[in-house]
Coordinates of C-alpha atoms and ligand atoms in Angstrom, one line a residue:
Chain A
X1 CA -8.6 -35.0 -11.9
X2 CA -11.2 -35.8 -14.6
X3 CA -13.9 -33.7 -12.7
X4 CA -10.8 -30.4 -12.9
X5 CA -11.0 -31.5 -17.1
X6 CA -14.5 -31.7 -17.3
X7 CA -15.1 -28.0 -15.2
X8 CA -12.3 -26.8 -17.3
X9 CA -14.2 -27.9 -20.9
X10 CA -17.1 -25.2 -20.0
X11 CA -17.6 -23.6 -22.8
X12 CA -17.3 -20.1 -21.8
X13 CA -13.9 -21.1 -19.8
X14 CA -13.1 -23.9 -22.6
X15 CA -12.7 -20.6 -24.8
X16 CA -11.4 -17.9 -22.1
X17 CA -8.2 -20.3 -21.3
X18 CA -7.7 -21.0 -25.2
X19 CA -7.9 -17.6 -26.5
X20 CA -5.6 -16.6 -23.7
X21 CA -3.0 -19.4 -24.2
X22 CA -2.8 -18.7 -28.0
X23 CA -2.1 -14.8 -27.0
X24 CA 0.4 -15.7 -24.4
X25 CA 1.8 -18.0 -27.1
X26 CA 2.3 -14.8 -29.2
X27 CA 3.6 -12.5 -26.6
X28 CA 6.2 -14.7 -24.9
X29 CA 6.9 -16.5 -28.2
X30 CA 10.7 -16.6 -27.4
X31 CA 10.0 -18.6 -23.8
X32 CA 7.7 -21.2 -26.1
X33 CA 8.8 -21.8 -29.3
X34 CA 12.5 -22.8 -27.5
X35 CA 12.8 -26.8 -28.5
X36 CA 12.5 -27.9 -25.2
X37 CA 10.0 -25.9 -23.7
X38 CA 7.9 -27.2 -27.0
X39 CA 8.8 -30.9 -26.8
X40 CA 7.7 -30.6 -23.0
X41 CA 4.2 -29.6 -24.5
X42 CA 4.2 -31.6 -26.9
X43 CA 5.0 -34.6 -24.4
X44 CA 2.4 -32.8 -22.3
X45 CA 0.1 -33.2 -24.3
X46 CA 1.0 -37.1 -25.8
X47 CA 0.7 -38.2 -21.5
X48 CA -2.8 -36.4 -21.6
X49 CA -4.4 -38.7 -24.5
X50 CA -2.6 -41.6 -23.2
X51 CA -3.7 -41.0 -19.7
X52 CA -6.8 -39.9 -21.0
X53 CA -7.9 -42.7 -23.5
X54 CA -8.4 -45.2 -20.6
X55 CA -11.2 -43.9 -19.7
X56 CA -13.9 -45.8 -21.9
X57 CA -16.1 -42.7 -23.0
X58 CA -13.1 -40.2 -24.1
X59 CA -11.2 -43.2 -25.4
X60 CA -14.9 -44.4 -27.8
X61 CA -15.2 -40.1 -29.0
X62 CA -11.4 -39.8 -29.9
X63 CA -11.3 -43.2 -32.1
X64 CA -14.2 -42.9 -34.0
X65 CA -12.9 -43.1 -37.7
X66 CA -14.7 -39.2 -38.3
X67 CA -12.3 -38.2 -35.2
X68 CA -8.6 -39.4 -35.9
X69 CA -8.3 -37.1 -38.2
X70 CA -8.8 -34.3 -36.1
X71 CA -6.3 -35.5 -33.8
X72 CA -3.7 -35.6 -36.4
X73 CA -5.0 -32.1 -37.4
X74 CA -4.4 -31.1 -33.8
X75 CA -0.9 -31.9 -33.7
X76 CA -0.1 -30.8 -36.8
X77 CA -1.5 -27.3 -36.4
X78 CA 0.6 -27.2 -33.2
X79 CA 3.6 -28.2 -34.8
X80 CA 3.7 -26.1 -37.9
X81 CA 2.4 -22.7 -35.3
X82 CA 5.3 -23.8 -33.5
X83 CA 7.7 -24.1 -36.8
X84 CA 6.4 -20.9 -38.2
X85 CA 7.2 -19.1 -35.0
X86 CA 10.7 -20.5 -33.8
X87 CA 11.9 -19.5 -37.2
X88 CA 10.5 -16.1 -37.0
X89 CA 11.8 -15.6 -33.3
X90 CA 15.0 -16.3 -35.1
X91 CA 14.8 -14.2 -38.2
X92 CA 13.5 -11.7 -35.6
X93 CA 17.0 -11.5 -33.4
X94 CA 19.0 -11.5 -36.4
X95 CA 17.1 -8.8 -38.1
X96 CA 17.9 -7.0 -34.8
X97 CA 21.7 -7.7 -35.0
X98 CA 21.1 -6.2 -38.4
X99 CA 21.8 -9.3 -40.6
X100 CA 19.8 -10.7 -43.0
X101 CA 16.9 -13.7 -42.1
X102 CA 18.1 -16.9 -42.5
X103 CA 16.6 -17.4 -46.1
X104 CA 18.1 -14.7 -47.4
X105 CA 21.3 -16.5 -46.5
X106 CA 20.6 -19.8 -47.3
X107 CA 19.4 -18.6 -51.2
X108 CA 20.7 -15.9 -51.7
X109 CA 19.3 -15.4 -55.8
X110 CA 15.7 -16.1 -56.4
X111 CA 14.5 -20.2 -56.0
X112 CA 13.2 -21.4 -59.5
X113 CA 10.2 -23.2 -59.8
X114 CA 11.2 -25.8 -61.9
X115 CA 13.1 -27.8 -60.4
X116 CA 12.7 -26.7 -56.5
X117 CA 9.1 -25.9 -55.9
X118 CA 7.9 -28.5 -58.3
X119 CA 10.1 -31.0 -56.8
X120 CA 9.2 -30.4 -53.5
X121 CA 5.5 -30.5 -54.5
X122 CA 5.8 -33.7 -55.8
X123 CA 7.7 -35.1 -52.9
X124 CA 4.9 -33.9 -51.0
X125 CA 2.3 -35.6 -53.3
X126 CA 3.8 -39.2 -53.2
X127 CA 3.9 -38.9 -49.3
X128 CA 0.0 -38.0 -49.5
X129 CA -0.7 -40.3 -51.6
X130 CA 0.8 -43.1 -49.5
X131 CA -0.3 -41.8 -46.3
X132 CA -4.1 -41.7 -47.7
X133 CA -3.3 -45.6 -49.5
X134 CA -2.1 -47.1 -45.7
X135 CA -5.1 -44.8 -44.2
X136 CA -8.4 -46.0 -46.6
X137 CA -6.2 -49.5 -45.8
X138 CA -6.2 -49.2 -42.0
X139 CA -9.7 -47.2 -40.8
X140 CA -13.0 -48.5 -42.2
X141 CA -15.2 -45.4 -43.9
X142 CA -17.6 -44.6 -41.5
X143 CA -20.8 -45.0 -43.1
X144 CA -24.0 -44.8 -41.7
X145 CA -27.3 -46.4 -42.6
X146 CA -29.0 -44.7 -45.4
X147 CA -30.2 -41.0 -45.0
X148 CA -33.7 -41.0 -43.0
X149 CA -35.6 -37.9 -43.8
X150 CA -37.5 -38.8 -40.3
X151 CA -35.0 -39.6 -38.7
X152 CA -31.7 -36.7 -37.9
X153 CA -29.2 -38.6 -36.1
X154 CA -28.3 -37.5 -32.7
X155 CA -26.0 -35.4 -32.3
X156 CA -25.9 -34.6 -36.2
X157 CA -22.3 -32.9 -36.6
X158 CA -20.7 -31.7 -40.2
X159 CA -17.9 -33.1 -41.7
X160 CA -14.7 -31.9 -39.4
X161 CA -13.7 -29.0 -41.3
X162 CA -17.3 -28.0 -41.3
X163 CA -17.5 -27.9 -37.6
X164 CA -17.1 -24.1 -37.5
X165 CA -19.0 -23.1 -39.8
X166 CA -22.3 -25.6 -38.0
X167 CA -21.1 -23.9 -34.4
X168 CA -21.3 -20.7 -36.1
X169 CA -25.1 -21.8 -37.0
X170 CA -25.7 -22.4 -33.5
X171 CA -25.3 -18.2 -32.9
X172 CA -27.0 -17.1 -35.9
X173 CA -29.6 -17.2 -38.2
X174 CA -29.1 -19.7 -41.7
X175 CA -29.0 -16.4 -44.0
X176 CA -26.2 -14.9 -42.0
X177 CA -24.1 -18.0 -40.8
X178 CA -24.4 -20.3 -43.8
X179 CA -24.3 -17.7 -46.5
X180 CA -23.2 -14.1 -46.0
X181 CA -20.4 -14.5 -43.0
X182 CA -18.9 -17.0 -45.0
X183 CA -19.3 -15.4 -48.2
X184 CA -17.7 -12.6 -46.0
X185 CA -14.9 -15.1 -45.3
X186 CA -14.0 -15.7 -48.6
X187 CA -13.9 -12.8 -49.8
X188 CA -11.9 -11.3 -46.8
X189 CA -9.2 -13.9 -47.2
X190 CA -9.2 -12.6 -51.0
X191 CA -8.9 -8.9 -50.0
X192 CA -6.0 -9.5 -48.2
X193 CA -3.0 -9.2 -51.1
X194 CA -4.6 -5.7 -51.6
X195 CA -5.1 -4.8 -48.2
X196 CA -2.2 -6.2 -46.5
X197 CA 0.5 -3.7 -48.4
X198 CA 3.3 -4.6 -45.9
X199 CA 6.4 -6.0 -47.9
X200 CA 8.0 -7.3 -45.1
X201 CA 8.0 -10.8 -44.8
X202 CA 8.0 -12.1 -48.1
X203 CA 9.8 -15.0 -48.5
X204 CA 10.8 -15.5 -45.0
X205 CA 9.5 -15.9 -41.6
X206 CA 9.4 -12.8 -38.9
X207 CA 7.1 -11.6 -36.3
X208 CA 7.8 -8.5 -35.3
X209 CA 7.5 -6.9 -38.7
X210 CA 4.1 -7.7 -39.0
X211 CA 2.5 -8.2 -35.7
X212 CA -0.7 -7.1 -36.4
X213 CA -1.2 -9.5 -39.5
X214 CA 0.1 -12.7 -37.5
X215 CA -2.0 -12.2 -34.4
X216 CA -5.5 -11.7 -36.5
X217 CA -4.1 -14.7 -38.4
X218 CA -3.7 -16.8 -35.1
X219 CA -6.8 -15.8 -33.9
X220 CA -9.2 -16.3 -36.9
X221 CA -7.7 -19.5 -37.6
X222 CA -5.8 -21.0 -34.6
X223 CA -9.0 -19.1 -32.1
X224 CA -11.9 -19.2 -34.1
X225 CA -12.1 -21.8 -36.6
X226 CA -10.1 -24.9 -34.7
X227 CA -11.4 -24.2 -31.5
X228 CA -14.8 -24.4 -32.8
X229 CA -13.6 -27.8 -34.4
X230 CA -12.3 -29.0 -31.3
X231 CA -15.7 -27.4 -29.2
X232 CA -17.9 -29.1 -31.6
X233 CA -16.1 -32.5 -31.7
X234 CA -15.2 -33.3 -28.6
X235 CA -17.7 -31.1 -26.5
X236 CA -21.0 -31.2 -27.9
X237 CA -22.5 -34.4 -27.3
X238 CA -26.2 -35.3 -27.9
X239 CA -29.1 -32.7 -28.5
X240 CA -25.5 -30.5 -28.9
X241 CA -25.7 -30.4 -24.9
X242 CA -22.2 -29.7 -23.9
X243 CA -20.3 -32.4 -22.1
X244 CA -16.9 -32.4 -20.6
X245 CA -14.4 -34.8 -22.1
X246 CA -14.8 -37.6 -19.6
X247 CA -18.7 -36.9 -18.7
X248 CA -20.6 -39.6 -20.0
X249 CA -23.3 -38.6 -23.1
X250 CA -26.4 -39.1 -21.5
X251 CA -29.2 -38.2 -23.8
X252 CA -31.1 -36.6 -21.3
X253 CA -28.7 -33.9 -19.7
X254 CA -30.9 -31.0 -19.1
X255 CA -28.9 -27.6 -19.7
X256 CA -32.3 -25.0 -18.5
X257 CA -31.9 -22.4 -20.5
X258 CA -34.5 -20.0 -22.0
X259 CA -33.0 -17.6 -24.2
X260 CA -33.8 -13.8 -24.1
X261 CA -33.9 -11.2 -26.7
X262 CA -31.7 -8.1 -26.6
X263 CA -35.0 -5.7 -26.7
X264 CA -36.4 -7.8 -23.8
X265 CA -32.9 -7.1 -21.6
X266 CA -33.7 -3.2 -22.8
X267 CA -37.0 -2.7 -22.6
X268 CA -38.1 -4.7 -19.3
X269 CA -34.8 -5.2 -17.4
X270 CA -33.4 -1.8 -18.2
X271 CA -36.2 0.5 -18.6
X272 CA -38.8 -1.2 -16.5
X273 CA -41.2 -1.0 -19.4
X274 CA -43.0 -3.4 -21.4
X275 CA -42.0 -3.9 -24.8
X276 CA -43.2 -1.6 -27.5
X277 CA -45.6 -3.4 -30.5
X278 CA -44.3 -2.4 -33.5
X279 CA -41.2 -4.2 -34.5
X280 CA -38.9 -1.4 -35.2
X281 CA -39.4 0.6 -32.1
X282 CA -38.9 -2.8 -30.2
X283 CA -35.8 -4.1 -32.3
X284 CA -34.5 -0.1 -32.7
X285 CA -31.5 0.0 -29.7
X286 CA -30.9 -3.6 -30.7
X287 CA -30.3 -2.0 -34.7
X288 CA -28.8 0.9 -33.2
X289 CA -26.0 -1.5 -31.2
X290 CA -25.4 -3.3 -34.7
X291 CA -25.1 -0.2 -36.5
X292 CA -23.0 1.5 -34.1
X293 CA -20.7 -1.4 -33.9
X294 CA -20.0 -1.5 -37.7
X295 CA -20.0 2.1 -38.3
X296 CA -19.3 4.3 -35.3
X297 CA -16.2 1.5 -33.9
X298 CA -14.0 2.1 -37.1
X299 CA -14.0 5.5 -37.1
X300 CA -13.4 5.8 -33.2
X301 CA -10.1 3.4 -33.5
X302 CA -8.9 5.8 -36.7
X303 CA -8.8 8.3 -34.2
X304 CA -7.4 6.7 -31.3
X305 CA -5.5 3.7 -31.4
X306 CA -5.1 3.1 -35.1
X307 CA -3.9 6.7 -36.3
X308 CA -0.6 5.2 -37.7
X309 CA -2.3 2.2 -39.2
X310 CA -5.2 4.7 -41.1
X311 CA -1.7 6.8 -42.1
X312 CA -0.2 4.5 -43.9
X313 CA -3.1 2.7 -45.2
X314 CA -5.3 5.4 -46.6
X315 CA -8.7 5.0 -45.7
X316 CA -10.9 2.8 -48.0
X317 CA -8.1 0.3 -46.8
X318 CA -8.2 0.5 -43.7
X319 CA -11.8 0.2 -43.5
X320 CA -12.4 -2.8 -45.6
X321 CA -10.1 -4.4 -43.2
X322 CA -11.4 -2.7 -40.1
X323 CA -15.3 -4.0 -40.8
X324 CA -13.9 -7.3 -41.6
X325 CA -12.1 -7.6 -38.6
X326 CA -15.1 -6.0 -36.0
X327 CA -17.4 -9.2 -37.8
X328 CA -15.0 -11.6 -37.1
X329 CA -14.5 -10.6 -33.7
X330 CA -18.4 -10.3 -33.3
X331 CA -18.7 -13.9 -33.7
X332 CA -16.7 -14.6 -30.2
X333 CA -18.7 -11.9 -28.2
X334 CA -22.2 -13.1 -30.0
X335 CA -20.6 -16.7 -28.6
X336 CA -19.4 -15.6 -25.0
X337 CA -23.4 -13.6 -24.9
X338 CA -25.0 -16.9 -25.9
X339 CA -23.2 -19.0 -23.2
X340 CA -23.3 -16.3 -20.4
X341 CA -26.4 -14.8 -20.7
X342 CA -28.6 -16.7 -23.0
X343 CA -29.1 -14.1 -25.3
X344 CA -30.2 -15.5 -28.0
X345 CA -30.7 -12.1 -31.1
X346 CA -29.3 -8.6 -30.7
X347 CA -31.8 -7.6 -33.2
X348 CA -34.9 -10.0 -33.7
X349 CA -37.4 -9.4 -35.9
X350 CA -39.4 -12.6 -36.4
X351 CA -41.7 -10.9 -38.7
X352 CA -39.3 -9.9 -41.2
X353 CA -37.3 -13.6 -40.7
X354 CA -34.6 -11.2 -39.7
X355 CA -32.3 -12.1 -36.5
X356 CA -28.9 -11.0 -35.6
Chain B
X1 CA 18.6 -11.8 -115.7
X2 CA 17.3 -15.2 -116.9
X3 CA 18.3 -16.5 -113.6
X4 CA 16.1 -14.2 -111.8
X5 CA 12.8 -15.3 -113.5
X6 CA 14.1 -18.7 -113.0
X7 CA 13.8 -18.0 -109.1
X8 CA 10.6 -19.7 -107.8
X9 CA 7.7 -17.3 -106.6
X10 CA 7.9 -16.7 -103.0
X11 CA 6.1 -19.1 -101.2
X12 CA 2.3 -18.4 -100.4
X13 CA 1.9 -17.9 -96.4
X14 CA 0.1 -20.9 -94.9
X15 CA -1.7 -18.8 -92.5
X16 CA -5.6 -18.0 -93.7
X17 CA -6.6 -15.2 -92.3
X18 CA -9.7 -14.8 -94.3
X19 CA -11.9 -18.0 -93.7
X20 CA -12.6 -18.8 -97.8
X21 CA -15.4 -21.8 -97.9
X22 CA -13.5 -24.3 -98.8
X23 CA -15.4 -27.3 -101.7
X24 CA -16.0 -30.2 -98.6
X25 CA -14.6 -33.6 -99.9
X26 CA -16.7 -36.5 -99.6
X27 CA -14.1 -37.6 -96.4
X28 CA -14.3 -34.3 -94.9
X29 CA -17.5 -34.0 -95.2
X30 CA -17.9 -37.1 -93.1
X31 CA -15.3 -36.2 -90.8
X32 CA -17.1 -33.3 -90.0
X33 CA -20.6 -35.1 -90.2
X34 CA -19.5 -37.5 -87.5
X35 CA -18.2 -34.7 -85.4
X36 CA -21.4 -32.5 -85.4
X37 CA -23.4 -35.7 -84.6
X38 CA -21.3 -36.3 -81.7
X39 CA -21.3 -33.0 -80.3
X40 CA -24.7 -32.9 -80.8
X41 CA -25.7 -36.3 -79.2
X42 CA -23.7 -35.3 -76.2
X43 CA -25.1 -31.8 -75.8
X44 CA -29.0 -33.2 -76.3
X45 CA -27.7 -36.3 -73.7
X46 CA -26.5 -34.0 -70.9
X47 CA -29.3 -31.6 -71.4
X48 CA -31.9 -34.5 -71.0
X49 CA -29.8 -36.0 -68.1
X50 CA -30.0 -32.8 -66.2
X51 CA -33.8 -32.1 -66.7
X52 CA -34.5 -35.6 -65.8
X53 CA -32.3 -35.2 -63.0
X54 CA -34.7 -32.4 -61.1
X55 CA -37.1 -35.2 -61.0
X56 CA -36.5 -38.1 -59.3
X57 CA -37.9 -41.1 -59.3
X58 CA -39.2 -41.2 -55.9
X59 CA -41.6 -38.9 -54.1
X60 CA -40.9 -38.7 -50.4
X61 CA -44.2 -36.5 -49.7
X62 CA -46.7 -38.6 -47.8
X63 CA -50.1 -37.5 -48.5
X64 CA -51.1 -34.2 -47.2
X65 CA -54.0 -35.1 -45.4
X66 CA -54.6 -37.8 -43.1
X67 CA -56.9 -39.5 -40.5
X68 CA -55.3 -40.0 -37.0
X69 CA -58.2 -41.7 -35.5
X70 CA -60.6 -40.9 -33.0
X71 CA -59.8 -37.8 -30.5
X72 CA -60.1 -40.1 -27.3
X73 CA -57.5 -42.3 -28.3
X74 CA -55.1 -39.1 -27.3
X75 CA -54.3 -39.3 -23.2
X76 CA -54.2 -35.5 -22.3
X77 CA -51.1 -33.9 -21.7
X78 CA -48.7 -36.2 -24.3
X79 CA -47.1 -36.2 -27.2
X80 CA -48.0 -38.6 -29.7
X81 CA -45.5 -39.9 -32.0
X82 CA -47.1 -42.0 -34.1
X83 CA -47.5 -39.9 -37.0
X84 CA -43.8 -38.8 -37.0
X85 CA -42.2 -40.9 -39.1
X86 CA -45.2 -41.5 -41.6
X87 CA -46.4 -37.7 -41.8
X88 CA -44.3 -35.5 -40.2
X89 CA -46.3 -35.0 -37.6
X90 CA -46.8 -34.9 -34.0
X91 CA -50.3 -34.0 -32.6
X92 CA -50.5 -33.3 -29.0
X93 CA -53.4 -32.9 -26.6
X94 CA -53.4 -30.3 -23.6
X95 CA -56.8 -29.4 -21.3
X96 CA -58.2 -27.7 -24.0
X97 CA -58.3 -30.2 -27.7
X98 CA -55.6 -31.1 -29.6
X99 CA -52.8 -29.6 -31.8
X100 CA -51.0 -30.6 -34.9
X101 CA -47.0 -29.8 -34.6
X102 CA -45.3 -29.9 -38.0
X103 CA -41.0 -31.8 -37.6
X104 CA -39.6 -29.5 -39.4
X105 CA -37.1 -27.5 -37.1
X106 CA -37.8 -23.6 -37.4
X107 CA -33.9 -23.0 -37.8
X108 CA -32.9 -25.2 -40.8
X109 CA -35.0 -28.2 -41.1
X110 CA -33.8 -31.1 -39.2
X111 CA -36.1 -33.4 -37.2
X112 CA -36.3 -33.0 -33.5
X113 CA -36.8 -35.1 -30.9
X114 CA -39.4 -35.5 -27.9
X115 CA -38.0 -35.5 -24.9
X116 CA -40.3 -36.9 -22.5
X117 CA -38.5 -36.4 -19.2
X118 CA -37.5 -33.1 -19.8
X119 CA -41.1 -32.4 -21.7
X120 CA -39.5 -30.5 -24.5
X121 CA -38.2 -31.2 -28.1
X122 CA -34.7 -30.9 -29.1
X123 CA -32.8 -30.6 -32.3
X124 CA -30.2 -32.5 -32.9
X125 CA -28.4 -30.5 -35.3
X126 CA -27.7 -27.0 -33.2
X127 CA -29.5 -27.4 -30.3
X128 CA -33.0 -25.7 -30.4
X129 CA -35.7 -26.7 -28.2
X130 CA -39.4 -26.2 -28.3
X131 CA -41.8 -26.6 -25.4
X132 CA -44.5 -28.8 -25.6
X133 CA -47.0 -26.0 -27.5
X134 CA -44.0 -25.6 -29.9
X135 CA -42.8 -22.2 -29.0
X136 CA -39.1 -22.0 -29.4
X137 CA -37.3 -21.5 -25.7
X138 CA -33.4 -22.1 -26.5
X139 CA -30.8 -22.3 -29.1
X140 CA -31.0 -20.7 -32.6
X141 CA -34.3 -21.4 -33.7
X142 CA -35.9 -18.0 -34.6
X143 CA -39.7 -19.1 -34.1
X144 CA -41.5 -21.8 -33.0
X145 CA -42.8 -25.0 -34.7
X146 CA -45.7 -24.1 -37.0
X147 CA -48.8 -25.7 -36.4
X148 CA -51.1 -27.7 -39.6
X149 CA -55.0 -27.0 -40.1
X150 CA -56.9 -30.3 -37.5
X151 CA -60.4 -30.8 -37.8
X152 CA -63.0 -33.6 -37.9
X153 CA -63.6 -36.1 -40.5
X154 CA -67.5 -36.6 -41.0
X155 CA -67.1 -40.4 -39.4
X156 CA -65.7 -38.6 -36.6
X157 CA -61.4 -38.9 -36.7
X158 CA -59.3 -36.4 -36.3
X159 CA -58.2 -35.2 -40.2
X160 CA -55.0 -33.1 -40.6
X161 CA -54.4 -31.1 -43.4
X162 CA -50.7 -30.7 -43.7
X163 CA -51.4 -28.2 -46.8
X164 CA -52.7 -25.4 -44.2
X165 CA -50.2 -24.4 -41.9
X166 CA -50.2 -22.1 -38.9
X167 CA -47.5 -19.7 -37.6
X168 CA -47.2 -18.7 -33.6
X169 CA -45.1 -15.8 -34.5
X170 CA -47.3 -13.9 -36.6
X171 CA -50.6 -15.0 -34.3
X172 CA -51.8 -17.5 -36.5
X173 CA -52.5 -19.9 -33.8
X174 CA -55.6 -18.1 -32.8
X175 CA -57.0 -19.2 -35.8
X176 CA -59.6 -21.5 -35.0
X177 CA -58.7 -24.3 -37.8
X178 CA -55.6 -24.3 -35.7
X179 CA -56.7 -26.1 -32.7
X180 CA -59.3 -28.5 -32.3
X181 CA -61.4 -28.6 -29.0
X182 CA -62.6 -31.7 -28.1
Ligands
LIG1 S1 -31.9 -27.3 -37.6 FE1 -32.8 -27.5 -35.6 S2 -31.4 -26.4 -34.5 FE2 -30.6 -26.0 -36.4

């Protein structure tokens, strides 16, 4: 049983079966989001921990102070996914029958801000408030021993919610994963109110009126970010080897790997050539792929699958949010290469510091 | 008519809209003494705090050259450690002479470690590894460990110069302060 859990936390599969269930979550949304088909996950997934937490190494990884948060994250993000979904499954079959959604119902002139919303926020604030007091009261702050310049703990992992940003590190180079894909982040999470025209769905929950929106939202968030929380937490264990959850974190698990360039998989393996010397000859199908990707994908979906979407868009529109959405979805595919193949740069040109 | 001069003049608006200097009072003019002083003290304070807070009271840089003793005192074919924590460096000997290897990850600057069994190092942070010469073989690192000028002191010890340094990638290691036959 713990051997199926630890084959099953392979990284390449660990992703595979998550990215699927989250999709399969989306599509048969009105099987899943029924009460007790949830509460049988939800129970599912309580028997797991509780089966799971007597064995000694899973049980010392998931109570470590830095951890229980994440745990409580976990089941939170499941529950309010759920939440958000049952009540647009809802909305959704009465839209059909042609009434209004529920919240149109329930208030039916606009909510004020003073006194609902600012009552309700500080409802909310007492409750975090408390929960943080009995929290700092209950878990010790896990503090380590003054920072050792000589000295990097092992494995050295960021803060929680930093978790995908460090596994993002492990793909790329600093420039691109610490500063300009999440600069990229930012400020695609800020283009949204002007790219996302769609009216529908303000104020109350659906699916089906914006299916395109919800399903890039679940998978940047639900697929990318706390998956790589969850990989980098409870999967990486020293030297950032991979370990399953109940595989004990031996410090000298030896993973052989060499990586290989994208211009050596060209050049040698596909041509049967050696490599040319200059760097931009070498690197060139690597730059062309890049390129291509960015520049050639966009206008190939306008044409094809996206007509409608371009349509009603209008172009700079739709390409803001088409180059935004081909980088996101480059960082699972750069992944899914790395873990596959060992490739380690599409384009690598070490003498210019410059590696995709 | 009388009781229409007798009406008071409208009265003057209390707005200024024209800033007129106005004769400073012996109180105002310590009011706004004491308030310029203040403002004054804090903006000098904060500006001196942050200056003085770009250099700390510590130095963490070790000397830049050292003497790691005499070149037999290195068994062929292993890493030696002992200058790891104290200088940042690890100075291996292969058939040939000896190496310096600078600790400084090639990917963003954490410390790996030796792994003897295995014969590689190993970054903690995301995973790179480095073969024994230093060339990068796994995980992100771009390029490999860079290498610092070795030589020999006149008495005969090995003398690193951690202020030279070497880079595989651009074929700097075939520079002969590089490597040190003995
Ligand atoms: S700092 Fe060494 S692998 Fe990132």
């Amino acid at each position: 049983m713990k051997e199926f859990f630890n084959a099953l936390a392979d990284p390449s599969r660990f992703f595979l079966i998550f990215t699927v269930a989250v999709f399969a979550m989306l599509k048969w949304r009105e099987f899943f989001t029924a009460p007790k088909v949830a509460l049988t996950i939800f129970f599912g997934a309580v028997v797991f921990f509780v089966w799971a937490i007597r064995d000694p190494g899973f049980k010392a990884n998931i109570t470590k102070p830095d951890n229980i948060p994440i745990i409580f994250m976990l089941f939170l993000v499941g529950f309010f996914s759920w939440l958000s979904l049952y009540r647009a499954v809802k909305n959704d079959r009465r839209i059909d029958r042609g009434e209004l959604p529920e919240e149109a119902v329930e208030n039916p002139k606009k909510v004020l801000t003073w006194p609902d919303l600012v009552y309700s926020e500080f409802l909310c604030m007492l409750i975090g408030t408390a929960v943080l007091l009995i929290w700092a009261l209950l878990l010790k702050a896990p503090l380590e021993e003054p920072a050792n310049p000589n000295k990097t703990p092992n494995p050295s992992k960021a803060p929680w919610y930093f978790l995908g940003l460090q596994e993002m590190l492990v793909y790329f180079d600093p420039w691109l994963a610490g500063v300009i894909l999440p600069g990229l982040i930012v400020n695609g999470l800020m283009a949204i109110p002007y790219v996302d025209t769609n009216p529908k769905g303000n104020g109350y929950y659906t699916f089906k009126e914006r299916p395109f929106a919800i399903t890039s939202f679940f998978f940047g968030f639900i697929v990318l970010w706390v998956s790589m929380i969850i990989l980098m937490t409870f999967l990486r264990g020293p030297n950032q080897a991979f370990f399953g959850p109940f595989e004990p974190w031996n410090l000298h698990k030896v993973e052989p790997t060499v990586n290989i360039q994208f211009s050596q998989i060209f050049w040698e393996q596909w041509l049967g050539t050696s490599r040319p010397t200059g760097w931009f000859l070498r690197e060139l199908p690597g730059i062309a792929l890049v390129v291509g990707y960015l520049a050639i994908t966009p206008m190939l979906l306008a044409k094809t699958v996206c007509k409608k979407m371009v349509a009603q868009m209008g172009n700079p529109r739709y390409l803001t949010m088409m180059i935004m959405f081909l980088i996101m979805v480059a960082m699972p595919i750069k992944m899914v290469l790395r873990w596959t193949f060992n490739l380690q740069f599409i384009v690598n040109i070490q003498e210019l510091f410059l590696n995709i | 008519m009388a009781a229409a001069a007798a009406k008071p003049a409208a009265p003057r608006p209390k707005v200024q809209l024209v800033w007129e200097p106005k004769e400073l009072h012996r109180r105002d003019w310590m009011l706004v003494a004491s308030w310029s002083l203040f403002a004054l003290s804090s903006l000098v304070g904060t500006l001196f705090y942050v200056l003085r807070y770009l250099f700390p009271n510590v130095t963490y840089e070790p000397p830049l050259q050292f003497k790691a003793g005499l070149p037999t005192e290195f068994a062929p074919g292993r890493v030696d450690e002992r200058f790891k924590a104290s200088f940042g460096t690890w100075v291996v000997r292969n058939e040939l002479g000896l190496y310096a290897l600078s600790t400084v990850c090639t990917h963003l600057g954490c410390t790996p470690n030796w792994l003897e069994g295995e014969q590689k190092f190993k970054c903690p942070c995301h995973g790179s590894g480095f073969r024994k010469t230093g060339i990068n073989f796994e995980g992100p690192a771009p390029r490999p460990l860079e290498r610092y000028r070795i030589g020999l002191a006149d008495d005969g010890q090995v003398m690193i110069d951690k202020s030279a340094k070497f880079q595989g990638e651009k074929g700097e290691w075939a520079n002969p302060e590089s490597f040190l036959y003995v």
